[in-house]
XYZ file of C-alpha atoms in Angstrom:
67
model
C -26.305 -43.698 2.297
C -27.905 -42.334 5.511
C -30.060 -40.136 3.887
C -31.545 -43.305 1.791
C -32.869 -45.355 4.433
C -36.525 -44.370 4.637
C -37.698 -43.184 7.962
C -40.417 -43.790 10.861
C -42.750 -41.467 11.288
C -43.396 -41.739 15.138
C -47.569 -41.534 15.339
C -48.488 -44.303 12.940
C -45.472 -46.055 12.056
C -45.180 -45.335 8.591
C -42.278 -45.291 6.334
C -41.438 -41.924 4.810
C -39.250 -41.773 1.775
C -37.223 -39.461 1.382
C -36.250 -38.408 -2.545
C -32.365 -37.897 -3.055
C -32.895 -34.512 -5.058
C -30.321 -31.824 -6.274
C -29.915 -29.952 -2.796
C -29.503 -33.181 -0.651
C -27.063 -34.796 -3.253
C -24.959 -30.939 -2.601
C -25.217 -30.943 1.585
C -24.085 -35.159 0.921
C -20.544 -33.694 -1.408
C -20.382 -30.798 0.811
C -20.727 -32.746 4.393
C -18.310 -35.229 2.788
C -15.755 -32.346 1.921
C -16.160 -31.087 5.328
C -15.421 -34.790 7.279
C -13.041 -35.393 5.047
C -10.813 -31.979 5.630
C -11.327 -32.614 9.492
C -9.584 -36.173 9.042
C -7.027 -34.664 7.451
C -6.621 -31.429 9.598
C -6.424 -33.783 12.630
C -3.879 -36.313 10.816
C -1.436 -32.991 10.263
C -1.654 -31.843 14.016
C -0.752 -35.436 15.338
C 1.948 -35.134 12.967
C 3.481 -31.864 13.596
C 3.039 -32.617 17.595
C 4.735 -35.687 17.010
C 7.279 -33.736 15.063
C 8.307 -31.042 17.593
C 8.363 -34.060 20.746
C 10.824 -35.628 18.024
C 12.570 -32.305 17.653
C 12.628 -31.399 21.029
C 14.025 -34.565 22.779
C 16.670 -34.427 19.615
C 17.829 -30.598 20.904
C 17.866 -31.859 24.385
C 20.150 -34.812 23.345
C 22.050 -32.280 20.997
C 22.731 -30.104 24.388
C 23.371 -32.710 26.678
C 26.304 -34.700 25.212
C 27.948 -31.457 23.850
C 28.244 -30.380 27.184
């Protein structure tokens, strides 16, 4: 989608098209691959931090009323 929009060329204001060919469309699937697998590799550290404060304050509690 961004690489659609036709740009400005900044001397003489015209509008340069750009053509979607074969080696744009692969960087587009490949960039997308790439955001997509950081969303998700950020999603699974939230979770596992999450997941060890969780397991952590259930230890503490664990420890605490046995004693």
């Amino acid at each position: 989608e961004k690489d659609n929009t036709p740009l400005t060329h900044p001397d003489n204001d015209k509008k340069i098209d750009i053509e979607l060919t074969q080696e744009r469309r692969v960087l587009q699937i490949y960039r997308t691959i790439i955001e997509t697998l950081q969303g998700l590799a950020w999603m699974m550290l939230v979770f596992f931090m999450v997941a060890l404060i969780a397991y952590v304050i259930v230890r503490w509690s664990e420890i605490k009323y046995r004693n």
